[in-house]
């Protein structure tokens, strides 16, 4: 946050502007550059509407929640955009077959190729789970470690993971692959081509994040007809809508409590929907119809800047 000692006032050239700084913190002997910026910015933006609200709580505000609540009228959440020139199965050169919402045969090709890469049998109709992520506590991998061994024991599913990070999580996925060699593949590091292949070849994408300011992979997944299972936090809450089988609406599956049983319940709901081929096709098409392009998202920034400049709403 750019916190420095108040004894640096002179060195920073702030001695004549000390009255404009946060007075309570100045008395405590510190200056925060970020806090000062938040005090005087014409507008504040966060990368999703839900995260803008979460930042005003003690859990997420990192000591700035009081100031953010005081400036809540100036705080706007705008979800990041996706570059569909790069992330779109209609023309993605990094996947083995292209496909569209009206013709999904290419997705089956991508699925079979992904599993074949790791010597895993596809089966006639077996759901494939995917993860592409940094392996950190933020991403909720405690829940994956608690729930996915249960799913793999109970269900005929496949699971492909790409990621690196904390040693405990890398060790978990290596052990999971060893325990289920006919169901699980784990690739460490990052591989751009493989990340596209997982998005295209998986049927379900897991993002059980502890917190997620915006997130991009859930939006990539929607575009690729890969149904996201996410925790209802930050940008995940703003970009994924719970599937309603009766109404035929929604794009994925969400859960609230950061607990393994809540995550497992969301996975079970997703597998229940998977068993109904007609409903699943509708769910996939709903996701592929979403538009999170920068062409759309940037309009909100333009409108915000216009207001700040006094040029209308």
C-alpha positions as YAML, in Angstrom:
chain: A
units: angstrom
residues:
- id: 1
  name: UNK
  ca: [0.00, 0.00, 0.00]
- id: 2
  name: UNK
  ca: [3.02, 2.28, -0.08]
- id: 3
  name: UNK
  ca: [3.20, 2.81, 3.69]
- id: 4
  name: UNK
  ca: [6.21, 4.85, 4.83]
- id: 5
  name: UNK
  ca: [7.17, 6.60, 8.03]
- id: 6
  name: UNK
  ca: [5.92, 10.13, 8.67]
- id: 7
  name: UNK
  ca: [9.54, 11.15, 9.13]
- id: 8
  name: UNK
  ca: [9.81, 10.99, 5.33]
- id: 9
  name: UNK
  ca: [7.51, 14.01, 4.88]
- id: 10
  name: UNK
  ca: [10.40, 16.33, 4.06]
- id: 11
  name: UNK
  ca: [12.14, 13.88, 1.75]
- id: 12
  name: UNK
  ca: [8.88, 13.43, -0.17]
- id: 13
  name: UNK
  ca: [8.21, 17.15, -0.40]
- id: 14
  name: UNK
  ca: [4.96, 16.73, 1.56]
- id: 15
  name: UNK
  ca: [5.78, 18.89, 4.57]
- id: 16
  name: UNK
  ca: [3.63, 21.75, 3.25]
- id: 17
  name: UNK
  ca: [0.72, 19.39, 2.48]
- id: 18
  name: UNK
  ca: [0.66, 17.48, 5.75]
- id: 19
  name: UNK
  ca: [-2.81, 18.81, 6.53]
- id: 20
  name: UNK
  ca: [-4.16, 16.96, 3.47]
- id: 21
  name: UNK
  ca: [-2.96, 13.53, 4.61]
- id: 22
  name: UNK
  ca: [-4.90, 11.09, 6.81]
- id: 23
  name: UNK
  ca: [-4.48, 12.85, 10.16]
- id: 24
  name: UNK
  ca: [-5.03, 9.85, 12.43]
- id: 25
  name: UNK
  ca: [-2.38, 7.84, 10.62]
- id: 26
  name: UNK
  ca: [-0.05, 10.81, 10.48]
- id: 27
  name: UNK
  ca: [-0.27, 11.02, 14.26]
- id: 28
  name: UNK
  ca: [0.54, 7.30, 14.35]
- id: 29
  name: UNK
  ca: [3.72, 8.11, 12.43]
- id: 30
  name: UNK
  ca: [2.89, 6.76, 8.97]
- id: 31
  name: UNK
  ca: [1.81, 7.82, 5.49]
- id: 32
  name: UNK
  ca: [0.07, 5.56, 2.97]
- id: 33
  name: UNK
  ca: [0.32, 6.47, -0.69]
- id: 34
  name: UNK
  ca: [-2.60, 4.22, -1.64]
- id: 35
  name: UNK
  ca: [-4.77, 5.62, 1.13]
- id: 36
  name: UNK
  ca: [-3.98, 9.18, 0.07]
- id: 37
  name: UNK
  ca: [-4.88, 8.30, -3.50]
- id: 38
  name: UNK
  ca: [-8.18, 6.83, -2.34]
- id: 39
  name: UNK
  ca: [-8.90, 10.00, -0.39]
- id: 40
  name: UNK
  ca: [-8.56, 12.30, -3.40]
- id: 41
  name: UNK
  ca: [-9.32, 10.25, -6.52]
- id: 42
  name: UNK
  ca: [-12.29, 11.50, -8.54]
- id: 43
  name: UNK
  ca: [-13.49, 7.90, -8.86]
- id: 44
  name: UNK
  ca: [-12.44, 4.50, -7.56]
- id: 45
  name: UNK
  ca: [-12.76, 1.29, -9.56]
- id: 46
  name: UNK
  ca: [-12.58, -2.39, -8.67]
- id: 47
  name: UNK
  ca: [-12.60, -5.25, -11.16]
- id: 48
  name: UNK
  ca: [-16.11, -6.50, -10.31]
- id: 49
  name: UNK
  ca: [-19.21, -5.21, -8.57]
- id: 50
  name: UNK
  ca: [-19.12, -7.87, -5.87]
- id: 51
  name: UNK
  ca: [-15.45, -7.25, -5.13]
- id: 52
  name: UNK
  ca: [-16.17, -3.52, -4.78]
- id: 53
  name: UNK
  ca: [-18.61, -4.47, -2.01]
- id: 54
  name: UNK
  ca: [-16.22, -6.99, -0.47]
- id: 55
  name: UNK
  ca: [-13.47, -4.36, -0.26]
- id: 56
  name: UNK
  ca: [-15.66, -2.45, 2.18]
- id: 57
  name: UNK
  ca: [-15.49, -5.31, 4.72]
- id: 58
  name: UNK
  ca: [-12.77, -6.11, 7.25]
- id: 59
  name: UNK
  ca: [-12.15, -9.48, 5.56]
- id: 60
  name: UNK
  ca: [-11.10, -7.95, 2.26]
- id: 61
  name: UNK
  ca: [-10.38, -4.26, 2.93]
- id: 62
  name: UNK
  ca: [-6.89, -4.78, 4.40]
- id: 63
  name: UNK
  ca: [-7.35, -1.84, 6.75]
- id: 64
  name: UNK
  ca: [-8.81, 0.45, 4.08]
- id: 65
  name: UNK
  ca: [-12.41, -0.72, 4.43]
- id: 66
  name: UNK
  ca: [-13.49, 2.30, 6.52]
- id: 67
  name: UNK
  ca: [-12.23, 4.75, 3.91]
- id: 68
  name: UNK
  ca: [-13.76, 2.71, 1.10]
- id: 69
  name: UNK
  ca: [-17.12, 2.66, 2.88]
- id: 70
  name: UNK
  ca: [-16.91, 6.43, 3.33]
- id: 71
  name: UNK
  ca: [-16.26, 6.78, -0.41]
- id: 72
  name: UNK
  ca: [-18.71, 4.09, -1.51]
- id: 73
  name: UNK
  ca: [-20.60, 6.56, -3.72]
- id: 74
  name: UNK
  ca: [-17.42, 6.94, -5.79]
- id: 75
  name: UNK
  ca: [-16.52, 3.23, -5.84]
- id: 76
  name: UNK
  ca: [-17.53, 1.39, -9.03]
- id: 77
  name: UNK
  ca: [-17.07, -2.27, -9.92]
- id: 78
  name: UNK
  ca: [-16.43, -3.11, -13.59]
- id: 79
  name: UNK
  ca: [-15.66, -6.69, -14.61]
- id: 80
  name: UNK
  ca: [-12.55, -7.22, -16.73]
- id: 81
  name: UNK
  ca: [-12.99, -8.03, -20.39]
- id: 82
  name: UNK
  ca: [-11.88, -11.05, -22.42]
- id: 83
  name: UNK
  ca: [-9.94, -10.86, -25.67]
- id: 84
  name: UNK
  ca: [-12.08, -13.06, -27.90]
- id: 85
  name: UNK
  ca: [-9.52, -12.73, -30.68]
- id: 86
  name: UNK
  ca: [-7.43, -15.08, -28.52]
- id: 87
  name: UNK
  ca: [-10.02, -16.96, -26.47]
- id: 88
  name: UNK
  ca: [-12.75, -18.27, -28.78]
- id: 89
  name: UNK
  ca: [-13.19, -21.86, -30.01]
- id: 90
  name: UNK
  ca: [-14.53, -20.60, -33.33]
- id: 91
  name: UNK
  ca: [-11.01, -19.65, -34.47]
- id: 92
  name: UNK
  ca: [-8.57, -20.79, -31.75]
- id: 93
  name: UNK
  ca: [-5.44, -22.06, -33.54]
- id: 94
  name: UNK
  ca: [-4.13, -23.72, -30.36]
- id: 95
  name: UNK
  ca: [-6.87, -26.37, -30.13]
- id: 96
  name: UNK
  ca: [-7.15, -29.46, -32.35]
- id: 97
  name: UNK
  ca: [-10.63, -28.64, -33.69]
- id: 98
  name: UNK
  ca: [-12.75, -25.52, -33.89]
- id: 99
  name: UNK
  ca: [-16.43, -25.46, -32.89]
- id: 100
  name: UNK
  ca: [-19.45, -23.20, -32.40]
- id: 101
  name: UNK
  ca: [-22.54, -23.26, -30.17]
- id: 102
  name: UNK
  ca: [-24.53, -24.76, -33.06]
- id: 103
  name: UNK
  ca: [-21.92, -27.38, -33.93]
- id: 104
  name: UNK
  ca: [-20.12, -28.84, -30.92]
- id: 105
  name: UNK
  ca: [-18.56, -31.84, -32.64]
- id: 106
  name: UNK
  ca: [-15.17, -30.14, -32.43]
- id: 107
  name: UNK
  ca: [-15.42, -29.98, -28.65]
- id: 108
  name: UNK
  ca: [-15.61, -33.77, -28.52]
- id: 109
  name: UNK
  ca: [-12.46, -33.90, -30.69]
- id: 110
  name: UNK
  ca: [-10.72, -31.51, -28.27]
- id: 111
  name: UNK
  ca: [-11.84, -33.62, -25.30]
- id: 112
  name: UNK
  ca: [-10.59, -36.88, -26.78]
- id: 113
  name: UNK
  ca: [-7.27, -35.30, -27.83]
- id: 114
  name: UNK
  ca: [-6.73, -33.86, -24.34]
- id: 115
  name: UNK
  ca: [-7.24, -37.24, -22.68]
- id: 116
  name: UNK
  ca: [-5.20, -39.08, -25.32]
- id: 117
  name: UNK
  ca: [-2.27, -36.75, -24.61]
- id: 118
  name: UNK
  ca: [-2.05, -38.33, -21.16]
- id: 119
  name: UNK
  ca: [-3.04, -41.86, -22.12]
- id: 120
  name: UNK
  ca: [-6.41, -41.65, -20.40]
- id: 121
  name: UNK
  ca: [-9.41, -43.39, -21.93]
- id: 122
  name: UNK
  ca: [-12.28, -41.11, -22.87]
- id: 123
  name: UNK
  ca: [-15.18, -43.51, -22.42]
- id: 124
  name: UNK
  ca: [-18.49, -43.15, -24.31]
- id: 125
  name: UNK
  ca: [-19.72, -40.15, -22.30]
- id: 126
  name: UNK
  ca: [-17.55, -39.37, -19.29]
- id: 127
  name: UNK
  ca: [-17.33, -35.83, -17.85]
- id: 128
  name: UNK
  ca: [-13.92, -34.16, -17.79]
- id: 129
  name: UNK
  ca: [-13.02, -31.66, -15.06]
- id: 130
  name: UNK
  ca: [-10.33, -29.08, -15.72]
- id: 131
  name: UNK
  ca: [-8.20, -26.61, -13.78]
- id: 132
  name: UNK
  ca: [-5.74, -24.01, -15.09]
- id: 133
  name: UNK
  ca: [-4.41, -21.95, -12.22]
- id: 134
  name: UNK
  ca: [-1.68, -20.68, -9.99]
- id: 135
  name: UNK
  ca: [-1.60, -23.13, -7.10]
- id: 136
  name: UNK
  ca: [-2.09, -20.80, -4.16]
- id: 137
  name: UNK
  ca: [-4.32, -20.72, -1.09]
- id: 138
  name: UNK
  ca: [-6.36, -17.90, -2.67]
- id: 139
  name: UNK
  ca: [-7.61, -20.33, -5.31]
- id: 140
  name: UNK
  ca: [-9.30, -22.66, -2.81]
- id: 141
  name: UNK
  ca: [-7.26, -25.80, -3.34]
- id: 142
  name: UNK
  ca: [-7.95, -27.00, 0.19]
- id: 143
  name: UNK
  ca: [-11.49, -27.62, -1.04]
- id: 144
  name: UNK
  ca: [-10.25, -29.46, -4.13]
- id: 145
  name: UNK
  ca: [-8.08, -31.67, -1.90]
- id: 146
  name: UNK
  ca: [-11.07, -32.43, 0.29]
- id: 147
  name: UNK
  ca: [-13.69, -33.02, -2.39]
- id: 148
  name: UNK
  ca: [-12.10, -34.37, -5.56]
- id: 149
  name: UNK
  ca: [-10.73, -37.65, -4.13]
- id: 150
  name: UNK
  ca: [-14.31, -38.38, -3.05]
- id: 151
  name: UNK
  ca: [-15.64, -37.59, -6.53]
- id: 152
  name: UNK
  ca: [-12.95, -39.70, -8.19]
- id: 153
  name: UNK
  ca: [-13.74, -42.66, -5.93]
- id: 154
  name: UNK
  ca: [-17.49, -42.41, -6.48]
- id: 155
  name: UNK
  ca: [-17.84, -41.33, -10.10]
- id: 156
  name: UNK
  ca: [-16.55, -42.26, -13.52]
- id: 157
  name: UNK
  ca: [-14.94, -38.90, -14.31]
- id: 158
  name: UNK
  ca: [-11.65, -37.52, -15.65]
- id: 159
  name: UNK
  ca: [-9.59, -34.65, -14.24]
- id: 160
  name: UNK
  ca: [-6.87, -32.61, -15.98]
- id: 161
  name: UNK
  ca: [-4.89, -29.96, -14.07]
- id: 162
  name: UNK
  ca: [-2.31, -27.43, -15.23]
- id: 163
  name: UNK
  ca: [-0.57, -25.24, -12.68]
- id: 164
  name: UNK
  ca: [2.33, -24.57, -10.37]
- id: 165
  name: UNK
  ca: [2.77, -22.75, -7.11]
- id: 166
  name: UNK
  ca: [2.84, -23.78, -3.48]
- id: 167
  name: UNK
  ca: [4.66, -27.06, -2.95]
- id: 168
  name: UNK
  ca: [1.83, -28.59, -0.86]
- id: 169
  name: UNK
  ca: [-0.63, -28.23, -3.73]
- id: 170
  name: UNK
  ca: [1.79, -29.48, -6.35]
- id: 171
  name: UNK
  ca: [2.43, -32.50, -4.12]
- id: 172
  name: UNK
  ca: [-1.31, -33.10, -3.75]
- id: 173
  name: UNK
  ca: [-1.96, -33.15, -7.50]
- id: 174
  name: UNK
  ca: [1.05, -35.42, -8.11]
- id: 175
  name: UNK
  ca: [-0.27, -37.84, -5.49]
- id: 176
  name: UNK
  ca: [-3.77, -37.63, -6.91]
- id: 177
  name: UNK
  ca: [-2.42, -38.58, -10.34]
- id: 178
  name: UNK
  ca: [-0.55, -41.51, -8.79]
- id: 179
  name: UNK
  ca: [-3.69, -42.65, -6.95]
- id: 180
  name: UNK
  ca: [-5.93, -42.38, -10.04]
- id: 181
  name: UNK
  ca: [-3.61, -42.85, -13.04]
- id: 182
  name: UNK
  ca: [-6.53, -43.81, -15.30]
- id: 183
  name: UNK
  ca: [-8.52, -40.71, -14.36]
- id: 184
  name: UNK
  ca: [-6.15, -37.84, -13.46]
- id: 185
  name: UNK
  ca: [-3.45, -35.95, -15.35]
- id: 186
  name: UNK
  ca: [-1.37, -33.20, -13.77]
- id: 187
  name: UNK
  ca: [1.00, -30.92, -15.70]
- id: 188
  name: UNK
  ca: [3.18, -28.56, -13.69]
- id: 189
  name: UNK
  ca: [4.22, -25.08, -14.82]
- id: 190
  name: UNK
  ca: [2.36, -23.07, -17.42]
- id: 191
  name: UNK
  ca: [1.79, -23.95, -21.06]
- id: 192
  name: UNK
  ca: [-0.26, -21.55, -23.19]
- id: 193
  name: UNK
  ca: [-1.26, -24.19, -25.71]
- id: 194
  name: UNK
  ca: [-2.26, -26.68, -22.99]
- id: 195
  name: UNK
  ca: [-4.31, -24.03, -21.18]
- id: 196
  name: UNK
  ca: [-6.37, -23.56, -24.36]
- id: 197
  name: UNK
  ca: [-6.64, -27.33, -24.78]
- id: 198
  name: UNK
  ca: [-8.00, -27.74, -21.26]
- id: 199
  name: UNK
  ca: [-10.53, -24.95, -21.73]
- id: 200
  name: UNK
  ca: [-11.72, -26.60, -24.95]
- id: 201
  name: UNK
  ca: [-11.41, -30.24, -23.89]
- id: 202
  name: UNK
  ca: [-12.90, -30.12, -20.39]
- id: 203
  name: UNK
  ca: [-16.63, -30.26, -19.72]
- id: 204
  name: UNK
  ca: [-16.46, -28.57, -16.31]
- id: 205
  name: UNK
  ca: [-14.00, -26.03, -14.93]
- id: 206
  name: UNK
  ca: [-13.24, -25.72, -11.20]
- id: 207
  name: UNK
  ca: [-12.66, -22.34, -9.50]
- id: 208
  name: UNK
  ca: [-13.49, -22.70, -5.77]
- id: 209
  name: UNK
  ca: [-11.60, -19.51, -4.87]
- id: 210
  name: UNK
  ca: [-11.33, -18.17, -1.36]
- id: 211
  name: UNK
  ca: [-11.49, -14.73, -3.01]
- id: 212
  name: UNK
  ca: [-11.33, -13.66, -6.65]
- id: 213
  name: UNK
  ca: [-11.36, -9.93, -7.51]
- id: 214
  name: UNK
  ca: [-12.43, -10.74, -11.08]
- id: 215
  name: UNK
  ca: [-11.10, -13.98, -12.53]
- id: 216
  name: UNK
  ca: [-10.71, -14.72, -16.22]
- id: 217
  name: UNK
  ca: [-10.79, -18.49, -16.59]
- id: 218
  name: UNK
  ca: [-14.48, -18.73, -15.72]
- id: 219
  name: UNK
  ca: [-15.18, -16.34, -18.60]
- id: 220
  name: UNK
  ca: [-12.88, -18.28, -20.94]
- id: 221
  name: UNK
  ca: [-14.71, -21.45, -19.88]
- id: 222
  name: UNK
  ca: [-18.12, -20.01, -20.69]
- id: 223
  name: UNK
  ca: [-16.92, -19.12, -24.17]
- id: 224
  name: UNK
  ca: [-15.61, -22.65, -24.71]
- id: 225
  name: UNK
  ca: [-18.78, -24.36, -23.51]
- id: 226
  name: UNK
  ca: [-16.99, -25.59, -20.40]
- id: 227
  name: UNK
  ca: [-19.34, -25.21, -17.45]
- id: 228
  name: UNK
  ca: [-17.76, -23.41, -14.46]
- id: 229
  name: UNK
  ca: [-18.17, -24.53, -10.85]
- id: 230
  name: UNK
  ca: [-17.22, -21.53, -8.72]
- id: 231
  name: UNK
  ca: [-17.49, -20.06, -5.26]
- id: 232
  name: UNK
  ca: [-19.83, -17.06, -5.08]
- id: 233
  name: UNK
  ca: [-17.19, -14.39, -4.50]
- id: 234
  name: UNK
  ca: [-15.86, -11.36, -6.37]
- id: 235
  name: UNK
  ca: [-16.01, -11.54, -10.14]
- id: 236
  name: UNK
  ca: [-17.07, -15.20, -10.05]
- id: 237
  name: UNK
  ca: [-20.37, -14.13, -8.51]
- id: 238
  name: UNK
  ca: [-20.82, -11.48, -11.19]
- id: 239
  name: UNK
  ca: [-20.07, -13.62, -14.24]
- id: 240
  name: UNK
  ca: [-21.57, -17.05, -13.46]
- id: 241
  name: UNK
  ca: [-25.30, -17.59, -12.96]
- id: 242
  name: UNK
  ca: [-26.64, -20.67, -11.17]
- id: 243
  name: UNK
  ca: [-28.20, -23.22, -13.53]
- id: 244
  name: UNK
  ca: [-31.97, -23.62, -13.19]
- id: 245
  name: UNK
  ca: [-32.97, -26.84, -14.90]
- id: 246
  name: UNK
  ca: [-36.68, -26.07, -14.86]
- id: 247
  name: UNK
  ca: [-36.35, -22.64, -16.44]
- id: 248
  name: UNK
  ca: [-33.39, -23.57, -18.64]
- id: 249
  name: UNK
  ca: [-31.49, -20.51, -17.42]
- id: 250
  name: UNK
  ca: [-28.05, -20.08, -15.93]
- id: 251
  name: UNK
  ca: [-24.49, -20.77, -16.94]
- id: 252
  name: UNK
  ca: [-22.85, -22.74, -14.12]
- id: 253
  name: UNK
  ca: [-22.88, -23.86, -10.50]
- id: 254
  name: UNK
  ca: [-22.06, -21.76, -7.44]
- id: 255
  name: UNK
  ca: [-21.60, -22.34, -3.71]
- id: 256
  name: UNK
  ca: [-21.23, -19.91, -0.82]
- id: 257
  name: UNK
  ca: [-19.54, -21.34, 2.27]
- id: 258
  name: UNK
  ca: [-15.81, -21.97, 1.98]
- id: 259
  name: UNK
  ca: [-16.21, -25.61, 2.95]
- id: 260
  name: UNK
  ca: [-15.50, -28.90, 1.24]
- id: 261
  name: UNK
  ca: [-19.07, -30.14, 1.62]
- id: 262
  name: UNK
  ca: [-20.45, -26.99, -0.05]
- id: 263
  name: UNK
  ca: [-18.05, -27.43, -2.96]
- id: 264
  name: UNK
  ca: [-18.87, -31.13, -3.19]
- id: 265
  name: UNK
  ca: [-22.57, -30.30, -3.32]
- id: 266
  name: UNK
  ca: [-21.99, -27.96, -6.27]
- id: 267
  name: UNK
  ca: [-20.03, -30.69, -8.06]
- id: 268
  name: UNK
  ca: [-22.87, -33.14, -7.41]
- id: 269
  name: UNK
  ca: [-25.41, -30.70, -8.87]
- id: 270
  name: UNK
  ca: [-23.24, -30.28, -11.94]
- id: 271
  name: UNK
  ca: [-22.93, -34.05, -12.44]
- id: 272
  name: UNK
  ca: [-26.69, -34.35, -12.05]
- id: 273
  name: UNK
  ca: [-27.18, -31.85, -14.86]
- id: 274
  name: UNK
  ca: [-24.55, -33.64, -16.97]
- id: 275
  name: UNK
  ca: [-26.65, -36.81, -16.98]
- id: 276
  name: UNK
  ca: [-29.45, -34.98, -18.84]
- id: 277
  name: UNK
  ca: [-27.95, -34.50, -22.31]
- id: 278
  name: UNK
  ca: [-30.65, -32.11, -23.51]
- id: 279
  name: UNK
  ca: [-30.37, -29.92, -20.41]
- id: 280
  name: UNK
  ca: [-26.58, -29.97, -20.61]
- id: 281
  name: UNK
  ca: [-26.64, -28.81, -24.22]
- id: 282
  name: UNK
  ca: [-28.81, -25.86, -23.19]
- id: 283
  name: UNK
  ca: [-26.48, -25.03, -20.30]
- id: 284
  name: UNK
  ca: [-23.47, -25.07, -22.62]
- id: 285
  name: UNK
  ca: [-25.20, -22.84, -25.16]
- id: 286
  name: UNK
  ca: [-26.19, -20.39, -22.42]
- id: 287
  name: UNK
  ca: [-22.56, -20.02, -21.42]
- id: 288
  name: UNK
  ca: [-21.27, -19.64, -24.97]
- id: 289
  name: UNK
  ca: [-23.80, -16.86, -25.58]
- id: 290
  name: UNK
  ca: [-22.33, -14.64, -22.83]
- id: 291
  name: UNK
  ca: [-20.46, -11.52, -23.90]
- id: 292
  name: UNK
  ca: [-17.60, -10.38, -21.68]
- id: 293
  name: UNK
  ca: [-15.64, -8.77, -24.50]
- id: 294
  name: UNK
  ca: [-13.59, -5.65, -23.89]
- id: 295
  name: UNK
  ca: [-15.72, -3.99, -26.58]
- id: 296
  name: UNK
  ca: [-18.62, -4.26, -24.14]
- id: 297
  name: UNK
  ca: [-16.83, -3.72, -20.83]
- id: 298
  name: UNK
  ca: [-14.89, -0.66, -21.95]
- id: 299
  name: UNK
  ca: [-18.13, 1.27, -22.45]
- id: 300
  name: UNK
  ca: [-18.59, 1.34, -18.67]
- id: 301
  name: UNK
  ca: [-15.14, 2.88, -18.25]
- id: 302
  name: UNK
  ca: [-15.89, 5.43, -20.95]
- id: 303
  name: UNK
  ca: [-19.15, 6.36, -19.20]
- id: 304
  name: UNK
  ca: [-17.34, 6.66, -15.87]
- id: 305
  name: UNK
  ca: [-14.60, 8.88, -17.28]
- id: 306
  name: UNK
  ca: [-17.20, 11.03, -19.02]
- id: 307
  name: UNK
  ca: [-18.91, 11.62, -15.66]
- id: 308
  name: UNK
  ca: [-15.62, 12.44, -13.98]
- id: 309
  name: UNK
  ca: [-14.88, 14.97, -16.74]
- id: 310
  name: UNK
  ca: [-18.38, 16.42, -16.48]
- id: 311
  name: UNK
  ca: [-19.36, 15.40, -19.98]
- id: 312
  name: UNK
  ca: [-22.61, 13.69, -19.14]
- id: 313
  name: UNK
  ca: [-23.58, 10.23, -17.95]
...
